Amino acid sequence: MADLELTLACWSYDRTRALMDGSVKPDGVALKYENLFPAATFQRMMGKHEFDASELGLTFYLDTLHYDDPPFVAIPVYPIRLFSHSAIYINTKCGIERPQDLVGRRIGEFFLYGHDAGTWAKGILADDYGVPIDSYSNYIGGVERPTPPLEWYRQKPPPNIKVHHIGTGTTLDAMLDAGEIDALLSALVPHSLQAGSPNVRRLFPDFEAVERDYYKRTGIFPIQHIVAIRKDVHRKHPWVARSLFDASTKARDKAYEMYRYQAGNMHRMFMIPWITQHCLEMQELLGDDWFAYGLKKNYKPLDTFLRYHYEQGLSKRRFKPEDLFVPELLDT
């Protein structure tokens, strides 16, 4: 029997590159890997169900679980994990010196109320710094370029949350630089910061130390994306979920092998000085399986995100991690 032709839309990550270049092949699948930036993938997958499988932001996937007939199922593969303290930016002239100063402010958020990095950041600000989610005004829109509201995203913010779309005549980056908003939550680093604007900095200048401390206290390495499979594909070929999970794990393991092999070669493959020391420190803190897949090792970060999603009015019910994935992979 010929292999099943399957499209997977995902960006070119080190942990997925072996799937993209074909050095890891899912059993029984002739995989066509569409190398796309996540925002493009989300629009095409959510709007038109264009791919058989794709990476998908947790917020977008959770939104589909409220549909009468959810179009996707998911597997516990996490293309993106990012600490989110570093995703909080402030205008330097508006008097914000500590997280608590965000109360009563105007805060921008990339794309929508509830994007994954923003959900994590708002949850952490509430849990660790006493900044209630309804204590500031939210401004949503494009960071780098003007972006209209997302027509394919159905979830609306709760009545107690003030959300304003900034329209298509400006960007959140420009507004932050000009002081028209006081802070920004964004998975994209604003250009103004990269260009050295004196008006913009991170809320936590020493974000690495803050994020390391967060991990030491909580054991959480935040998860932002999962891999979704169209439900009609899974219904017809249920074995595909296990095949993609196993292949994704093998591809991730090849990335592990690259970093471990390079440790014995002073990481000469990479053009970043002192990366060896960083890798050693990271591995000492996060362990050998620092980018773990599966449900069991990731129950706490998933459950924390789901709590934040519910508390921020984005979920109609309090999901549990086992609600997210196909039954045949709940033992992973």
C-alpha positions as a LaTeX table, in Angstrom:
\begin{tabular}{lrrr}
\hline
Residue & $x$ (\AA) & $y$ (\AA) & $z$ (\AA) \\
\hline
Met1 & 0.00 & 0.00 & 0.00 \\
Ala2 & 1.32 & 3.45 & $-0.90$ \\
Asp3 & 2.13 & 5.90 & 1.84 \\
Leu4 & $-0.55$ & 8.41 & 2.75 \\
Glu5 & 0.18 & 11.87 & 1.35 \\
Leu6 & $-0.05$ & 14.39 & 4.18 \\
Thr7 & 0.74 & 18.11 & 4.46 \\
Leu8 & 2.18 & 19.54 & 7.68 \\
Ala9 & 2.51 & 23.32 & 8.02 \\
Cys10 & 5.18 & 24.36 & 10.51 \\
Trp11 & 8.05 & 26.82 & 10.70 \\
Ser12 & 11.68 & 25.73 & 10.29 \\
Tyr13 & 12.57 & 24.97 & 13.90 \\
Asp14 & 15.66 & 23.03 & 14.93 \\
Arg15 & 13.37 & 20.41 & 16.54 \\
Thr16 & 11.32 & 19.93 & 13.35 \\
Arg17 & 14.03 & 20.32 & 10.73 \\
Ala18 & 14.52 & 16.57 & 10.31 \\
Leu19 & 10.86 & 16.33 & 9.28 \\
Met20 & 11.35 & 19.16 & 6.82 \\
Asp21 & 14.49 & 17.73 & 5.21 \\
Gly22 & 13.13 & 14.18 & 5.18 \\
Ser23 & 15.82 & 12.61 & 7.37 \\
Val24 & 12.98 & 11.54 & 9.69 \\
Lys25 & 9.92 & 10.10 & 7.99 \\
Pro26 & 6.60 & 9.36 & 9.72 \\
Asp27 & 5.64 & 5.70 & 9.35 \\
Gly28 & 3.19 & 5.20 & 6.49 \\
Val29 & 3.23 & 8.89 & 5.51 \\
Ala30 & 4.58 & 10.72 & 2.49 \\
Leu31 & 4.99 & 14.05 & 4.28 \\
Lys32 & 4.90 & 17.39 & 2.52 \\
Tyr33 & 6.35 & 19.94 & 4.95 \\
Glu34 & 5.11 & 23.50 & 4.36 \\
Asn35 & 7.67 & 25.84 & 5.91 \\
Leu36 & 5.52 & 28.81 & 6.97 \\
Phe37 & 5.73 & 31.55 & 9.57 \\
Pro38 & 3.20 & 30.74 & 12.33 \\
Ala39 & 0.89 & 33.68 & 11.66 \\
Ala40 & 0.47 & 32.55 & 8.03 \\
Thr41 & $-0.14$ & 28.98 & 9.13 \\
Phe42 & $-2.79$ & 30.03 & 11.66 \\
Gln43 & $-4.73$ & 32.09 & 9.14 \\
Arg44 & $-4.75$ & 29.33 & 6.53 \\
Met45 & $-5.47$ & 26.50 & 8.96 \\
Met46 & $-8.09$ & 28.26 & 11.07 \\
Gly47 & $-9.71$ & 30.09 & 8.17 \\
Lys48 & $-9.74$ & 27.43 & 5.47 \\
His49 & $-8.51$ & 24.17 & 7.11 \\
Glu50 & $-5.93$ & 24.21 & 4.34 \\
Phe51 & $-3.49$ & 21.62 & 5.74 \\
Asp52 & $-3.87$ & 18.07 & 6.98 \\
Ala53 & $-1.89$ & 19.03 & 10.10 \\
Ser54 & $-0.15$ & 22.12 & 11.38 \\
Glu55 & 1.32 & 23.84 & 14.38 \\
Leu56 & $-1.38$ & 25.88 & 16.07 \\
Gly57 & $-1.35$ & 28.36 & 18.93 \\
Leu58 & $-2.98$ & 26.99 & 22.07 \\
Thr59 & $-5.46$ & 29.89 & 22.18 \\
Phe60 & $-6.62$ & 29.21 & 18.63 \\
Tyr61 & $-6.93$ & 25.47 & 19.21 \\
Leu62 & $-8.91$ & 26.04 & 22.41 \\
Asp63 & $-11.24$ & 28.38 & 20.53 \\
Thr64 & $-12.13$ & 25.55 & 18.14 \\
Leu65 & $-13.03$ & 23.24 & 21.04 \\
His66 & $-16.05$ & 25.48 & 21.65 \\
Tyr67 & $-17.42$ & 24.86 & 18.13 \\
Asp68 & $-20.44$ & 22.58 & 17.81 \\
Asp69 & $-18.25$ & 20.33 & 15.66 \\
Pro70 & $-14.56$ & 21.04 & 16.43 \\
Pro71 & $-12.55$ & 20.72 & 13.20 \\
Phe72 & $-9.26$ & 19.56 & 14.77 \\
Val73 & $-7.72$ & 17.10 & 17.17 \\
Ala74 & $-4.24$ & 17.54 & 18.64 \\
Ile75 & $-1.13$ & 15.62 & 19.59 \\
Pro76 & 1.21 & 16.53 & 22.49 \\
Val77 & 3.99 & 17.98 & 20.35 \\
Tyr78 & 5.01 & 21.54 & 21.20 \\
Pro79 & 6.80 & 23.41 & 18.40 \\
Ile80 & 7.11 & 26.56 & 20.51 \\
Arg81 & 7.90 & 26.92 & 24.18 \\
Leu82 & 8.97 & 30.37 & 25.41 \\
Phe83 & 9.35 & 32.10 & 28.72 \\
Ser84 & 7.14 & 35.18 & 28.61 \\
His85 & 8.64 & 37.64 & 31.09 \\
Ser86 & 10.81 & 38.77 & 28.19 \\
Ala87 & 7.68 & 39.41 & 26.06 \\
Ile88 & 6.59 & 42.41 & 28.18 \\
Tyr89 & 7.77 & 45.80 & 26.86 \\
Ile90 & 7.23 & 49.27 & 28.31 \\
Asn91 & 7.56 & 52.90 & 27.32 \\
Thr92 & 10.44 & 54.29 & 29.38 \\
Lys93 & 8.83 & 57.71 & 29.89 \\
Cys94 & 5.52 & 56.65 & 31.40 \\
Gly95 & 6.75 & 55.96 & 34.93 \\
Ile96 & 6.66 & 52.16 & 34.97 \\
Glu97 & 9.43 & 50.81 & 37.20 \\
Arg98 & 7.90 & 47.54 & 38.46 \\
Pro99 & 5.14 & 45.17 & 37.37 \\
Gln100 & 2.61 & 46.64 & 39.81 \\
Asp101 & 2.87 & 49.95 & 37.95 \\
Leu102 & 0.94 & 48.36 & 35.07 \\
Val103 & $-2.32$ & 48.75 & 37.01 \\
Gly104 & $-4.49$ & 51.37 & 35.32 \\
Arg105 & $-2.31$ & 51.50 & 32.21 \\
Arg106 & $-2.88$ & 51.10 & 28.48 \\
Ile107 & $-1.39$ & 47.77 & 27.40 \\
Gly108 & $-1.06$ & 46.61 & 23.82 \\
Glu109 & $-1.29$ & 42.98 & 22.79 \\
Phe110 & $-0.16$ & 41.33 & 19.57 \\
Phe111 & $-3.08$ & 40.44 & 17.23 \\
Leu112 & $-5.80$ & 39.74 & 19.79 \\
Tyr113 & $-6.78$ & 39.59 & 23.43 \\
Gly114 & $-5.43$ & 36.19 & 24.44 \\
His115 & $-2.50$ & 35.38 & 22.13 \\
Asp116 & $-0.34$ & 32.71 & 23.73 \\
Ala117 & 2.57 & 34.85 & 24.97 \\
Gly118 & 0.09 & 37.44 & 26.25 \\
Thr119 & $-1.99$ & 34.85 & 28.08 \\
Trp120 & 1.14 & 33.58 & 29.83 \\
Ala121 & 2.36 & 37.11 & 30.63 \\
Lys122 & $-0.98$ & 38.28 & 32.05 \\
Gly123 & $-1.33$ & 35.12 & 34.11 \\
Ile124 & 2.17 & 35.49 & 35.56 \\
Leu125 & 1.60 & 39.19 & 36.27 \\
Ala126 & $-1.56$ & 38.27 & 38.19 \\
Asp127 & $-0.10$ & 35.27 & 40.04 \\
Asp128 & 3.33 & 36.61 & 40.94 \\
Tyr129 & 2.95 & 40.39 & 41.01 \\
Gly130 & $-0.67$ & 41.07 & 41.96 \\
Val131 & $-1.68$ & 42.75 & 38.67 \\
Pro132 & $-5.36$ & 41.81 & 38.12 \\
Ile133 & $-6.33$ & 41.06 & 34.53 \\
Asp134 & $-9.12$ & 43.66 & 34.63 \\
Ser135 & $-6.95$ & 46.44 & 36.04 \\
Tyr136 & $-5.73$ & 47.85 & 32.70 \\
Ser137 & $-7.06$ & 48.65 & 29.23 \\
Asn138 & $-6.14$ & 46.38 & 26.32 \\
Tyr139 & $-5.22$ & 47.60 & 22.84 \\
Ile140 & $-4.92$ & 44.95 & 20.14 \\
Gly141 & $-3.62$ & 44.98 & 16.57 \\
Gly142 & $-0.47$ & 44.51 & 14.53 \\
Val143 & 2.99 & 45.02 & 16.01 \\
Glu144 & 5.09 & 45.39 & 12.85 \\
Arg145 & 2.37 & 46.31 & 10.37 \\
Pro146 & $-1.29$ & 47.36 & 10.62 \\
Thr147 & $-3.55$ & 44.35 & 11.05 \\
Pro148 & $-7.37$ & 44.23 & 10.88 \\
Pro149 & $-9.37$ & 42.09 & 13.33 \\
Leu150 & $-9.00$ & 38.34 & 12.73 \\
Glu151 & $-12.19$ & 37.26 & 10.99 \\
Trp152 & $-11.56$ & 33.57 & 11.66 \\
Tyr153 & $-11.14$ & 33.91 & 15.44 \\
Arg154 & $-14.53$ & 33.69 & 17.17 \\
Gln155 & $-13.76$ & 34.16 & 20.86 \\
Lys156 & $-14.75$ & 37.52 & 22.35 \\
Pro157 & $-13.28$ & 39.03 & 25.54 \\
Pro158 & $-15.48$ & 38.96 & 28.65 \\
Pro159 & $-17.56$ & 42.05 & 29.53 \\
Asn160 & $-15.27$ & 43.11 & 32.40 \\
Ile161 & $-12.23$ & 43.38 & 30.10 \\
Lys162 & $-11.72$ & 46.61 & 28.15 \\
Val163 & $-10.39$ & 45.81 & 24.66 \\
His164 & $-9.89$ & 48.27 & 21.80 \\
His165 & $-8.68$ & 47.43 & 18.29 \\
Ile166 & $-6.23$ & 50.12 & 17.14 \\
Gly167 & $-7.40$ & 49.97 & 13.51 \\
Thr168 & $-5.33$ & 49.73 & 10.36 \\
Gly169 & $-3.69$ & 53.15 & 10.41 \\
Thr170 & $-0.98$ & 52.46 & 12.97 \\
Thr171 & 0.90 & 49.70 & 14.80 \\
Leu172 & 1.38 & 48.79 & 18.43 \\
Asp173 & 5.12 & 49.30 & 18.02 \\
Ala174 & 4.62 & 52.87 & 16.83 \\
Met175 & 2.14 & 53.54 & 19.63 \\
Leu176 & 4.53 & 52.18 & 22.27 \\
Asp177 & 7.44 & 54.24 & 20.94 \\
Ala178 & 5.26 & 57.37 & 20.92 \\
Gly179 & 3.85 & 56.77 & 24.40 \\
Glu180 & 0.32 & 56.27 & 23.10 \\
Ile181 & 0.28 & 52.95 & 24.97 \\
Asp182 & 2.28 & 52.31 & 28.12 \\
Ala183 & 3.24 & 48.66 & 27.62 \\
Leu184 & 3.09 & 45.85 & 25.09 \\
Leu185 & 2.70 & 42.07 & 25.38 \\
Ser186 & 4.06 & 40.48 & 22.24 \\
Ala187 & 5.64 & 37.31 & 20.89 \\
Leu188 & 7.31 & 39.62 & 18.33 \\
Val189 & 10.08 & 41.88 & 19.55 \\
Pro190 & 9.07 & 45.44 & 18.60 \\
His191 & 11.25 & 47.06 & 15.96 \\
Ser192 & 11.66 & 50.17 & 18.11 \\
Leu193 & 13.54 & 48.11 & 20.71 \\
Gln194 & 15.69 & 46.40 & 18.10 \\
Ala195 & 16.51 & 49.78 & 16.58 \\
Gly196 & 17.67 & 51.13 & 19.93 \\
Ser197 & 14.84 & 53.58 & 20.65 \\
Pro198 & 15.40 & 55.22 & 24.07 \\
Asn199 & 11.63 & 55.14 & 24.57 \\
Val200 & 11.25 & 51.35 & 24.75 \\
Arg201 & 12.70 & 48.65 & 26.98 \\
Arg202 & 11.65 & 45.35 & 28.52 \\
Leu203 & 9.78 & 45.46 & 31.82 \\
Phe204 & 12.38 & 43.02 & 33.16 \\
Pro205 & 15.78 & 44.20 & 31.83 \\
Asp206 & 17.52 & 41.12 & 33.28 \\
Phe207 & 14.82 & 38.84 & 31.94 \\
Glu208 & 17.00 & 35.74 & 31.80 \\
Ala209 & 17.59 & 35.84 & 35.56 \\
Val210 & 13.89 & 36.46 & 36.19 \\
Glu211 & 12.85 & 33.60 & 33.92 \\
Arg212 & 15.39 & 31.22 & 35.45 \\
Asp213 & 14.05 & 32.08 & 38.90 \\
Tyr214 & 10.50 & 31.48 & 37.64 \\
Tyr215 & 11.48 & 28.01 & 36.43 \\
Lys216 & 13.25 & 27.21 & 39.70 \\
Arg217 & 10.12 & 28.18 & 41.64 \\
Thr218 & 7.49 & 26.60 & 39.41 \\
Gly219 & 9.13 & 23.98 & 37.19 \\
Ile220 & 7.20 & 25.52 & 34.27 \\
Phe221 & 8.70 & 26.00 & 30.80 \\
Pro222 & 5.69 & 27.64 & 29.09 \\
Ile223 & 4.07 & 25.89 & 26.13 \\
Gln224 & 2.55 & 28.04 & 23.39 \\
His225 & 1.89 & 25.84 & 20.34 \\
Ile226 & 0.63 & 22.31 & 19.76 \\
Val227 & 0.28 & 20.26 & 16.57 \\
Ala228 & $-3.28$ & 19.97 & 15.30 \\
Ile229 & $-4.65$ & 17.41 & 12.82 \\
Arg230 & $-7.84$ & 17.92 & 10.87 \\
Lys231 & $-10.51$ & 15.78 & 12.47 \\
Asp232 & $-11.68$ & 14.36 & 9.14 \\
Val233 & $-8.11$ & 13.16 & 8.44 \\
His234 & $-7.82$ & 11.59 & 11.89 \\
Arg235 & $-11.24$ & 9.97 & 11.64 \\
Lys236 & $-10.29$ & 8.31 & 8.36 \\
His237 & $-6.68$ & 7.51 & 9.36 \\
Pro238 & $-6.51$ & 7.35 & 13.18 \\
Trp239 & $-3.00$ & 5.86 & 13.11 \\
Val240 & $-1.67$ & 9.17 & 11.75 \\
Ala241 & $-1.67$ & 10.75 & 15.23 \\
Arg242 & 0.78 & 8.18 & 16.63 \\
Ser243 & 2.88 & 8.29 & 13.46 \\
Leu244 & 3.27 & 12.08 & 13.58 \\
Phe245 & 3.94 & 12.04 & 17.32 \\
Asp246 & 6.66 & 9.41 & 17.01 \\
Ala247 & 8.27 & 11.13 & 14.03 \\
Ser248 & 8.15 & 14.53 & 15.74 \\
Thr249 & 9.83 & 13.02 & 18.78 \\
Lys250 & 12.57 & 11.49 & 16.62 \\
Ala251 & 13.09 & 14.84 & 14.87 \\
Arg252 & 13.36 & 16.61 & 18.22 \\
Asp253 & 15.82 & 13.94 & 19.38 \\
Lys254 & 18.02 & 14.62 & 16.35 \\
Ala255 & 18.20 & 18.25 & 17.46 \\
Tyr256 & 19.17 & 17.09 & 20.95 \\
Glu257 & 21.91 & 14.93 & 19.39 \\
Met258 & 23.25 & 17.89 & 17.42 \\
Tyr259 & 23.63 & 20.06 & 20.52 \\
Arg260 & 25.14 & 17.22 & 22.55 \\
Tyr261 & 27.60 & 16.28 & 19.82 \\
Gln262 & 28.61 & 19.90 & 19.37 \\
Ala263 & 29.30 & 20.19 & 23.10 \\
Gly264 & 32.34 & 17.99 & 22.45 \\
Asn265 & 33.40 & 20.27 & 19.61 \\
Met266 & 33.03 & 23.57 & 21.45 \\
His267 & 29.88 & 24.18 & 19.40 \\
Arg268 & 31.94 & 25.24 & 16.40 \\
Met269 & 28.96 & 24.63 & 14.13 \\
Phe270 & 27.41 & 27.81 & 15.52 \\
Met271 & 28.64 & 31.38 & 15.14 \\
Ile272 & 27.50 & 32.51 & 18.60 \\
Pro273 & 30.40 & 32.92 & 21.08 \\
Trp274 & 30.04 & 31.32 & 24.52 \\
Ile275 & 27.06 & 29.23 & 23.47 \\
Thr276 & 28.73 & 26.25 & 25.18 \\
Gln277 & 28.46 & 27.91 & 28.58 \\
His278 & 24.85 & 28.85 & 27.93 \\
Cys279 & 23.98 & 25.29 & 26.91 \\
Leu280 & 25.65 & 23.90 & 30.03 \\
Glu281 & 23.78 & 26.30 & 32.31 \\
Met282 & 20.48 & 25.68 & 30.54 \\
Gln283 & 20.86 & 21.90 & 30.72 \\
Glu284 & 21.84 & 22.04 & 34.39 \\
Leu285 & 18.59 & 23.87 & 35.15 \\
Leu286 & 16.14 & 22.24 & 32.72 \\
Gly287 & 17.63 & 18.75 & 32.52 \\
Asp288 & 18.49 & 16.49 & 29.60 \\
Asp289 & 14.95 & 16.44 & 28.17 \\
Trp290 & 14.51 & 20.21 & 28.25 \\
Phe291 & 12.08 & 20.33 & 25.31 \\
Ala292 & 9.87 & 17.44 & 26.39 \\
Tyr293 & 6.92 & 16.23 & 24.36 \\
Gly294 & 4.02 & 14.12 & 25.61 \\
Leu295 & 1.37 & 14.80 & 28.25 \\
Lys296 & 2.79 & 13.49 & 31.53 \\
Lys297 & 5.97 & 15.60 & 31.70 \\
Asn298 & 4.03 & 18.68 & 30.62 \\
Tyr299 & 0.90 & 18.41 & 32.73 \\
Lys300 & 1.73 & 21.39 & 34.97 \\
Pro301 & 2.57 & 23.93 & 32.23 \\
Leu302 & $-0.47$ & 22.86 & 30.21 \\
Asp303 & $-2.78$ & 23.00 & 33.24 \\
Thr304 & $-1.40$ & 26.42 & 34.20 \\
Phe305 & $-2.06$ & 27.81 & 30.74 \\
Leu306 & $-5.57$ & 26.36 & 30.77 \\
Arg307 & $-6.23$ & 27.99 & 34.16 \\
Tyr308 & $-5.02$ & 31.32 & 32.83 \\
His309 & $-7.14$ & 30.92 & 29.71 \\
Tyr310 & $-10.23$ & 30.32 & 31.84 \\
Glu311 & $-9.47$ & 33.08 & 34.36 \\
Gln312 & $-8.95$ & 35.58 & 31.53 \\
Gly313 & $-12.41$ & 34.80 & 30.15 \\
Leu314 & $-11.17$ & 33.02 & 27.03 \\
Ser315 & $-12.56$ & 29.55 & 27.81 \\
Lys316 & $-16.20$ & 28.85 & 28.56 \\
Arg317 & $-15.19$ & 25.95 & 30.78 \\
Arg318 & $-12.08$ & 24.97 & 32.69 \\
Phe319 & $-10.32$ & 22.53 & 30.39 \\
Lys320 & $-7.86$ & 19.97 & 31.72 \\
Pro321 & $-4.76$ & 18.89 & 29.77 \\
Glu322 & $-6.24$ & 15.50 & 28.90 \\
Asp323 & $-9.09$ & 17.31 & 27.11 \\
Leu324 & $-6.65$ & 18.59 & 24.49 \\
Phe325 & $-5.26$ & 15.45 & 22.89 \\
Val326 & $-6.35$ & 12.31 & 21.09 \\
Pro327 & $-7.04$ & 9.45 & 23.53 \\
Glu328 & $-4.36$ & 7.18 & 22.05 \\
Leu329 & $-1.61$ & 9.61 & 23.16 \\
Leu330 & $-2.75$ & 10.34 & 26.72 \\
Asp331 & $-0.24$ & 7.80 & 28.02 \\
Thr332 & 2.76 & 9.71 & 26.63 \\
\hline
\end{tabular}
